[in-house]
Short mmCIF file of C-alpha atoms in Angstrom, two decimals:
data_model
loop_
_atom_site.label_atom_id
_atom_site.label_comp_id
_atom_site.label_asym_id
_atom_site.label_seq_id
_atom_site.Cartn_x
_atom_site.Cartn_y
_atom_site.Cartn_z
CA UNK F 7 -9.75 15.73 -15.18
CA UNK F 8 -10.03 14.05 -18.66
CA UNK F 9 -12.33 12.00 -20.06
CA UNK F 10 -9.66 9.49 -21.21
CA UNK F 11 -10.21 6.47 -18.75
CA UNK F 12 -8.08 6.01 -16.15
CA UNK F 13 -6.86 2.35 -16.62
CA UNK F 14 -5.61 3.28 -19.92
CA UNK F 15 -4.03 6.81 -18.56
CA UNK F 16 -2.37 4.84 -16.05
CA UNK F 17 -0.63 2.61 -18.24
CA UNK F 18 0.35 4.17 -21.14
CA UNK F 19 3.16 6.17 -19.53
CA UNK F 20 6.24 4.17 -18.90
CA UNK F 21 7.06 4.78 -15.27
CA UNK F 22 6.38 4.56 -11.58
CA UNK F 23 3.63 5.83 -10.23
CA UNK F 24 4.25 9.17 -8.04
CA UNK F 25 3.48 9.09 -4.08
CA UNK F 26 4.21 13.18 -3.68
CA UNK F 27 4.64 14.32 0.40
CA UNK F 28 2.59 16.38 1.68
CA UNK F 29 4.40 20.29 1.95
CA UNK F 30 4.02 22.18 5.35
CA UNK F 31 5.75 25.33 6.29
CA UNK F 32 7.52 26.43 8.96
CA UNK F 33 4.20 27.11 11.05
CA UNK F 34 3.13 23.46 10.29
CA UNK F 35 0.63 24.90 7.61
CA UNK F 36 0.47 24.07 4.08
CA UNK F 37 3.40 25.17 1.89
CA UNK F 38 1.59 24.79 -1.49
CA UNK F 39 4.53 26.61 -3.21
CA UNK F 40 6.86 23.79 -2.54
CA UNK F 41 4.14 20.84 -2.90
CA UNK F 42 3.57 22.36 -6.64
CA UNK F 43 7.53 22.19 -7.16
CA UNK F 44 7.52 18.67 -5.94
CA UNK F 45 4.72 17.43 -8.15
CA UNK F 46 6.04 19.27 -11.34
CA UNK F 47 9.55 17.59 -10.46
CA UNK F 48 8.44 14.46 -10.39
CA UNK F 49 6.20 14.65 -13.76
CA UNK F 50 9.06 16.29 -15.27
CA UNK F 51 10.97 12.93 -13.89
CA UNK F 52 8.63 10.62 -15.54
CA UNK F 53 6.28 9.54 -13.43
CA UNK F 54 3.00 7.34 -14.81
CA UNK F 55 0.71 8.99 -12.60
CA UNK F 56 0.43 11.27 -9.36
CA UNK F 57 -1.50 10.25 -6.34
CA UNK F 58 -1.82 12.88 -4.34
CA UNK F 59 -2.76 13.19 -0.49
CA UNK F 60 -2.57 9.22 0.22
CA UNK F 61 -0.34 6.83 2.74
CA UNK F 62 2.88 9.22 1.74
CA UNK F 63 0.73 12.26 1.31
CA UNK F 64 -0.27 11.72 5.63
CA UNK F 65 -3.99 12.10 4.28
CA UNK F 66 -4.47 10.78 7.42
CA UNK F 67 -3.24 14.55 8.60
CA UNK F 68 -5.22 16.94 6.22
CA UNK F 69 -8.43 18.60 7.10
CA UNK F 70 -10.41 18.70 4.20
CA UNK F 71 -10.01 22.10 3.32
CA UNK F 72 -6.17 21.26 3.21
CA UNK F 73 -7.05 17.93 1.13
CA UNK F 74 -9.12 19.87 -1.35
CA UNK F 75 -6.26 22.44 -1.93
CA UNK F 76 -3.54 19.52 -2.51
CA UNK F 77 -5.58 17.91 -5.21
CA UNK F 78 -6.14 20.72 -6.90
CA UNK F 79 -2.38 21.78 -7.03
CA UNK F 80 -1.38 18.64 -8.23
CA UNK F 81 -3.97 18.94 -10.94
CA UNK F 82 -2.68 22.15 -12.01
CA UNK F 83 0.60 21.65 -11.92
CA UNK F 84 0.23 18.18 -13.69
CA UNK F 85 -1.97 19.83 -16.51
CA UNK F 86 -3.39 16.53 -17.68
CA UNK F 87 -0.05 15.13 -18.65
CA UNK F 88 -0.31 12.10 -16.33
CA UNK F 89 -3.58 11.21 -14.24
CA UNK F 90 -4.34 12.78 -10.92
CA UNK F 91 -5.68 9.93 -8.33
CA UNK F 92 -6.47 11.06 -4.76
CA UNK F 93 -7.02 9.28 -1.51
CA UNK F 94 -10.42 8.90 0.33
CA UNK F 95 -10.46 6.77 2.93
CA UNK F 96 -12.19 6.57 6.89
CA UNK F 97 -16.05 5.38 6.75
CA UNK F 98 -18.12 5.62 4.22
CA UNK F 99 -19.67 8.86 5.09
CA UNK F 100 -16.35 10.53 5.51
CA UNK F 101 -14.59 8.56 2.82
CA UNK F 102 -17.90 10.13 -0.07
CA UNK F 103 -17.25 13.00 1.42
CA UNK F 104 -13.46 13.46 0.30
CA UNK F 105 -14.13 11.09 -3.05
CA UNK F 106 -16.64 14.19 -3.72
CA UNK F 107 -13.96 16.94 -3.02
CA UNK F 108 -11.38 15.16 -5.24
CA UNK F 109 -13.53 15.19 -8.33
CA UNK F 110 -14.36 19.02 -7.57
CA UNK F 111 -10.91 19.83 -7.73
CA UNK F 112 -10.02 18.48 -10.97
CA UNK F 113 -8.90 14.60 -10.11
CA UNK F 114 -8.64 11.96 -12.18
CA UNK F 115 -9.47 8.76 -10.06
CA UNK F 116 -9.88 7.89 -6.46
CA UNK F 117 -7.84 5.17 -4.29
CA UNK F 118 -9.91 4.04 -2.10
CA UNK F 119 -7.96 3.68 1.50
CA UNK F 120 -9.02 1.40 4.05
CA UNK F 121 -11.82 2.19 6.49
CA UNK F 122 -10.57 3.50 9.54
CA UNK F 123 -9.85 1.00 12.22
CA UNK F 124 -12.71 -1.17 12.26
CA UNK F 125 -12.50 -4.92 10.81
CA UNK F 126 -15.50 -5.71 8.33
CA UNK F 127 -15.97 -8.97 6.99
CA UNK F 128 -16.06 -9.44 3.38
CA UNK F 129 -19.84 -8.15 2.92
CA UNK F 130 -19.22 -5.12 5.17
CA UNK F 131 -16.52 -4.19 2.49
CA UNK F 132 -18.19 -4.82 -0.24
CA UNK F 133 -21.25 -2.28 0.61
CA UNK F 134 -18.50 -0.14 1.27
CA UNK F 135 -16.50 0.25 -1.57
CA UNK F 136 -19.53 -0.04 -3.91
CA UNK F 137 -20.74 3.39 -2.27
CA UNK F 138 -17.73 4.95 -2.60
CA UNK F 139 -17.44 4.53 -6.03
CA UNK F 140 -21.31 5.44 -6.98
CA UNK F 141 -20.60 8.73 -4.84
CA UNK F 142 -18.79 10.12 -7.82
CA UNK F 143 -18.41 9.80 -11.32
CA UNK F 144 -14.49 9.09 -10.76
CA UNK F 145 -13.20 5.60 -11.45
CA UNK F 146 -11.71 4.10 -8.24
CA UNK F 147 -8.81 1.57 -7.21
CA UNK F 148 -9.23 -0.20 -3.94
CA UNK F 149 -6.15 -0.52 -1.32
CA UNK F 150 -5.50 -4.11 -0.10
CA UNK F 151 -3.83 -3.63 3.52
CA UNK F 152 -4.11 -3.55 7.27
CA UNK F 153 -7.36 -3.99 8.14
CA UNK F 154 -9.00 -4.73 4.71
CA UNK F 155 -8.49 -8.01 3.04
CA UNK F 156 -10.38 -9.64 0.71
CA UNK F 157 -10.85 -13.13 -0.69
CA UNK F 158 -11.48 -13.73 -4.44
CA UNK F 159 -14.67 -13.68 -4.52
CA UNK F 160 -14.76 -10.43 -2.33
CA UNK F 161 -13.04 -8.69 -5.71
CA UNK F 162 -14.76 -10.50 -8.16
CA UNK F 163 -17.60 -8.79 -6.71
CA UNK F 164 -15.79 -5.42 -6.64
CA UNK F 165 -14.58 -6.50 -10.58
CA UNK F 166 -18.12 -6.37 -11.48
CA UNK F 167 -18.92 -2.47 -10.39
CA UNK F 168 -17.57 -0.70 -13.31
CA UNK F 169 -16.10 2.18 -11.88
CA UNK F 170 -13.54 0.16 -9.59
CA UNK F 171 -10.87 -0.52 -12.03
CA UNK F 172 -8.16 -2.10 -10.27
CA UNK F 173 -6.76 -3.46 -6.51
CA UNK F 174 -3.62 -2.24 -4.99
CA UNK F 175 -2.21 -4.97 -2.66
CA UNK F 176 -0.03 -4.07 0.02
CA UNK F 177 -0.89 -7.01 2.22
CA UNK F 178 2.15 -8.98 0.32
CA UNK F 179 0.33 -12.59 0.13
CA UNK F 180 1.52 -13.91 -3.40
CA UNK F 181 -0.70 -16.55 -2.73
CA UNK F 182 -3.62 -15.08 -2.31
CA UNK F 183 -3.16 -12.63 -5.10
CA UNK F 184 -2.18 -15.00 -7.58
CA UNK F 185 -5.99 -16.39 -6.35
CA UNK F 186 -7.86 -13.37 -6.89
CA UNK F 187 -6.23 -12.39 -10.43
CA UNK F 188 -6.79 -15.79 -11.29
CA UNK F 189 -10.55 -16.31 -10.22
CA UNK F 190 -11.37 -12.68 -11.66
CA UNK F 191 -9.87 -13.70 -14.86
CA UNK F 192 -11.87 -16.96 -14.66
CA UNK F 193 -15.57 -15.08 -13.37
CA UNK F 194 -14.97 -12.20 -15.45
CA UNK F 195 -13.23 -13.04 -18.61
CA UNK F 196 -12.35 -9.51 -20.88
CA UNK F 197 -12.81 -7.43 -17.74
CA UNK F 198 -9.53 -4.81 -17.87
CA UNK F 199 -9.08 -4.85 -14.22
CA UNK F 200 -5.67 -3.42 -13.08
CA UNK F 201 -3.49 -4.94 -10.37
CA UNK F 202 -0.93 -2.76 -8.33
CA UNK F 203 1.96 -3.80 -5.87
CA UNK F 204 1.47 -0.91 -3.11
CA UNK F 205 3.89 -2.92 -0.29
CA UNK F 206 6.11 -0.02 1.42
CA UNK F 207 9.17 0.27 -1.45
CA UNK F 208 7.35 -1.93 -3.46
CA UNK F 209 10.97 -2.55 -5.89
CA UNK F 210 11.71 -5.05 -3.27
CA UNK F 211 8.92 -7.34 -4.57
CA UNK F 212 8.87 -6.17 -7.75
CA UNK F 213 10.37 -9.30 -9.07
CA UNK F 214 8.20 -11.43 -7.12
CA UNK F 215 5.15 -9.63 -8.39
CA UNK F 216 5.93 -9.78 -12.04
CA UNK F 217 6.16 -13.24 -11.78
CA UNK F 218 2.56 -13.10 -11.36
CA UNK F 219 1.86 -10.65 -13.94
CA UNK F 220 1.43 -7.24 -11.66
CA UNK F 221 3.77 -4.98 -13.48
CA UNK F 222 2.38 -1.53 -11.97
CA UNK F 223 3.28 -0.36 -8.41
CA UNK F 224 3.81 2.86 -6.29
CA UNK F 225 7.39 3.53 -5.73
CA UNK F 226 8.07 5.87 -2.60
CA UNK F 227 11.58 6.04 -3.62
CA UNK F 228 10.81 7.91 -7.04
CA UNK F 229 9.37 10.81 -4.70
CA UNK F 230 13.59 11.43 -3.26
CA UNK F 231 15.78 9.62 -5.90
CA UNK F 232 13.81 9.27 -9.20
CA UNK F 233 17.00 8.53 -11.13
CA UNK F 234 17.34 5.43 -8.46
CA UNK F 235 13.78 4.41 -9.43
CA UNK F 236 13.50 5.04 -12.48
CA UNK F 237 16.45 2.86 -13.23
CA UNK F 238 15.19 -0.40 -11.40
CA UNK F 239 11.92 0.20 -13.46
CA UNK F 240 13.85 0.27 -16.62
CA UNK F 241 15.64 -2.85 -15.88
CA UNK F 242 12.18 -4.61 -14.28
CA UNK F 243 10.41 -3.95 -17.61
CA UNK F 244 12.98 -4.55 -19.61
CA UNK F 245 13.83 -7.68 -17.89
CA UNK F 246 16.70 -6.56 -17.17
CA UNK F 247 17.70 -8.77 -13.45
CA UNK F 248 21.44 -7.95 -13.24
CA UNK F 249 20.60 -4.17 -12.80
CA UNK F 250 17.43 -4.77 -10.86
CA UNK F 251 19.61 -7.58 -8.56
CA UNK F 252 22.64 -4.95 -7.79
CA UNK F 253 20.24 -2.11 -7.26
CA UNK F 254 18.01 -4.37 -4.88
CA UNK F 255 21.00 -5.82 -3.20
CA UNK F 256 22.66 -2.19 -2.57
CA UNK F 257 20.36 0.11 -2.13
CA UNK F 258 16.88 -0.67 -1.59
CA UNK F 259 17.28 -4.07 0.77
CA UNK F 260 19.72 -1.74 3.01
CA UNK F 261 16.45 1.15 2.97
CA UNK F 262 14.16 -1.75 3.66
CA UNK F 263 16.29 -2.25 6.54
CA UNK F 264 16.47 1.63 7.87
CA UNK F 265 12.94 2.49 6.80
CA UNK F 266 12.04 -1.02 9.91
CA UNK F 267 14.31 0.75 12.28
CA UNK F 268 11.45 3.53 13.19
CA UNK F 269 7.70 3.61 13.04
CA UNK F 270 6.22 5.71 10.14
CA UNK F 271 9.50 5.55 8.64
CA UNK F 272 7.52 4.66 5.54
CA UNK F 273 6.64 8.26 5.30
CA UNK F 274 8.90 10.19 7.28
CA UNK F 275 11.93 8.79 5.71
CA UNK F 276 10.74 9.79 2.35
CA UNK F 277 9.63 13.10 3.21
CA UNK F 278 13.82 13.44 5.01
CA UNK F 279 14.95 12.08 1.13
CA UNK F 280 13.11 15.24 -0.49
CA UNK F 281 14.64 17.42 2.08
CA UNK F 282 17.91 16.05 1.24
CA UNK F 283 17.58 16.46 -2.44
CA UNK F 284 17.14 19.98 -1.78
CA UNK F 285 13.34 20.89 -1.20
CA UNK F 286 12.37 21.93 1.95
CA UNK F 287 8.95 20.16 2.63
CA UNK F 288 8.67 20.31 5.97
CA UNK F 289 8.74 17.91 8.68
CA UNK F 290 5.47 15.36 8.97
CA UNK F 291 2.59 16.15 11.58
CA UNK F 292 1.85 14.25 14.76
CA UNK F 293 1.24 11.00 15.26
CA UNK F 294 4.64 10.60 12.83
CA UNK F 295 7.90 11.57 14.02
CA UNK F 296 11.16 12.31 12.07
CA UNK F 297 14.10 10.13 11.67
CA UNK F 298 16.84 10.47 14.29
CA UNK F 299 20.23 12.34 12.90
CA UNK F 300 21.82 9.07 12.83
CA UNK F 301 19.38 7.43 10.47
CA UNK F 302 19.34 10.55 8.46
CA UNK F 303 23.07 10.26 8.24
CA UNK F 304 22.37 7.09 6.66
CA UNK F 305 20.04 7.65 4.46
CA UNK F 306 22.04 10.47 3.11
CA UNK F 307 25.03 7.92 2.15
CA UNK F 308 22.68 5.48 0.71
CA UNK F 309 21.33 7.42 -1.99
CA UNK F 310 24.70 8.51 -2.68
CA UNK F 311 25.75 5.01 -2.59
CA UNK F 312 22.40 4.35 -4.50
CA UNK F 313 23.33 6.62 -7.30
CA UNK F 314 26.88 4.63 -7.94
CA UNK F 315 25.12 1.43 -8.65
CA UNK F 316 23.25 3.32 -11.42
CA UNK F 317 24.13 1.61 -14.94
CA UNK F 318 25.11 4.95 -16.16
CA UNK F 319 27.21 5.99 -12.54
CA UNK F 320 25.59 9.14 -11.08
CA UNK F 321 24.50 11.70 -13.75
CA UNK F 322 24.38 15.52 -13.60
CA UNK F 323 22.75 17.96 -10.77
CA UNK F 324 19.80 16.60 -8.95
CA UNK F 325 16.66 18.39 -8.72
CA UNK F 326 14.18 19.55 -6.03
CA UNK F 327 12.52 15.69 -5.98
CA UNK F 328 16.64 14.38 -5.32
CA UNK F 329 17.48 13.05 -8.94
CA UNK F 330 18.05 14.48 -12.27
CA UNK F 331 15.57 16.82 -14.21
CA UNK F 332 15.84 14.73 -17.05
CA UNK F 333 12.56 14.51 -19.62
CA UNK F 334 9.93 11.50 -19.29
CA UNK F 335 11.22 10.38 -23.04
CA UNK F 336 15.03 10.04 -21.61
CA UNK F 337 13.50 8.43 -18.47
CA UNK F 338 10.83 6.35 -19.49
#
């Protein structure tokens, strides 16, 4: 952990933010070893930031114990090149309780996941997320999805505690969002609050979302093909829609398409990419299920497909994340 804060950590690296999978072994046990490699790939790749042990992480499938040693890898193996921000989710109890192991092993930042299962209304939320961020010293981001929604007033109200920085939306209502970054700007003018596009492969929005000014967003994609997502971030900040367009059109629609063919395909699918690109990570833990040999078969030949559409063509060997080992200045 730093003392740098974490809104300007996370945006002062040029890249996607960094999803990692959680490694197991062959006896279904952690496989730190491989996690570490995975992490240090994908830094090495250029990634903006590392959040470890959330949606893509199956923090819904650590014990704490397991959580606390995850967090602490990444932080190591990151050595404050790029933040460390670590899931905490369930109720408030539960959800402290993890924030409070995060900061003891070294993280950066929190993202606060939603509650488990229950439906709050808008107060509910509010009490919640304000605890979790006094429970630490760590500034927080709150996740936007499933059963947590908020109006604008909702995150004005969040705006105002200063250690929640930023909301990642994976709900997908432009609408709405456009409302909240709109009424926060208006209720809280000069507040740096930090808005994040945190859909399932978030590049097929991406467009959308920058028309609205949300620039950041977790890309699930850099965690098997980095050189695939690191090229449609390139041409997204550099405005550059004929390379965004073919890569959308030819690679990530068609994943959009095989990643709705299964439940938790969102996760397991990625977690079959790193395998694929050559680290064995294991398979993910019950309630998840891997991808049927046919719909690996595909996803093989789409990021090799993926990789042709590249502005450059497909470049060198491909490391243990799936894409090249290239530095974060070449990448960025």
């Amino acid at each position: 952990m730093t003392s740098a804060p974490l809104a300007a950590r996370l945006t002062e690296v040029a890249g996607p933010l960094f999803f990692p999978v959680t490694a197991y072994g062959p006896d279904g046990g952690l496989d730190l070893d491989a996690y570490r490699a995975h992490v240090r790939a994908g830094v090495d790749a250029g990634a903006a930031a590392v959040f470890a042990c959330c949606g893509t992480g199956e923090f819904h499938a650590l014990d704490p114990d397991e959580f606390r040693q995850c967090v602490a890898a990444a932080v190591e193996e990151t050595a404050g090149r790029v933040p460390v921000v670590a899931g905490a989710g369930y109720g408030t109890a539960l959800a402290v309780r993890y924030a409070r192991i995060a900061e003891e092993a070294g993280a950066d930042g929190l993202l606060a996941l939603p509650p488990y299962l229950v439906v709050a209304d808008q107060e509910g939320l509010v009490r919640h997320y304000t605890a979790l961020a006094a429970a630490t010293s760590l500034e927080t981001i709150v996740y936007q999805r499933d059963n947590v929604v908020f109006t604008p007033a909702t995150v004005v109200a969040l705006a105002r505690v200063e250690k929640i920085i930023g909301l990642k939306d994976g709900y997908g209502d432009l609408d709405l969002l456009q409302r909240i970054v709109s009424t926060v700007r208006r209720e809280l003018p000069g507040r740096e609050f930090l808005y994040f596009n945190g859909l399932p492969t978030a590049e097929l929005t991406g467009l959308a979302y920058r028309g609205i000014g949300v620039t950041l967003y977790s890309s699930a994609v850099f965690a098997f093909a980095p050189d695939i997502a690191l090229a449609f971030h390139r041409a997204l900040t550099t405005g550059d829609d004929a390379t965004a367009t073919r890569l959308l059109d030819g690679f990530f629609v068609p994943l959009v398409e095989l990643r709705n063919l299964g439940r938790g395909y969102a996760v397991s699918l990625v977690k079959a990419g790193v395998r694929l690109g050559g680290l064995d990570v294991g398979e993910v833990r019950p309630p998840l299920r891997e991808p049927g040999a046919d719909h690996l078969k595909v996803l093989a030949e789409l990021i090799e497909h993926g990789r042709t559409l590249l502005p450059d063509g497909p470049t060198g060997d491909f490391g243990p994340t799936g894409g090249t080992g290239g530095t974060r200045e070449e990448d960025a």
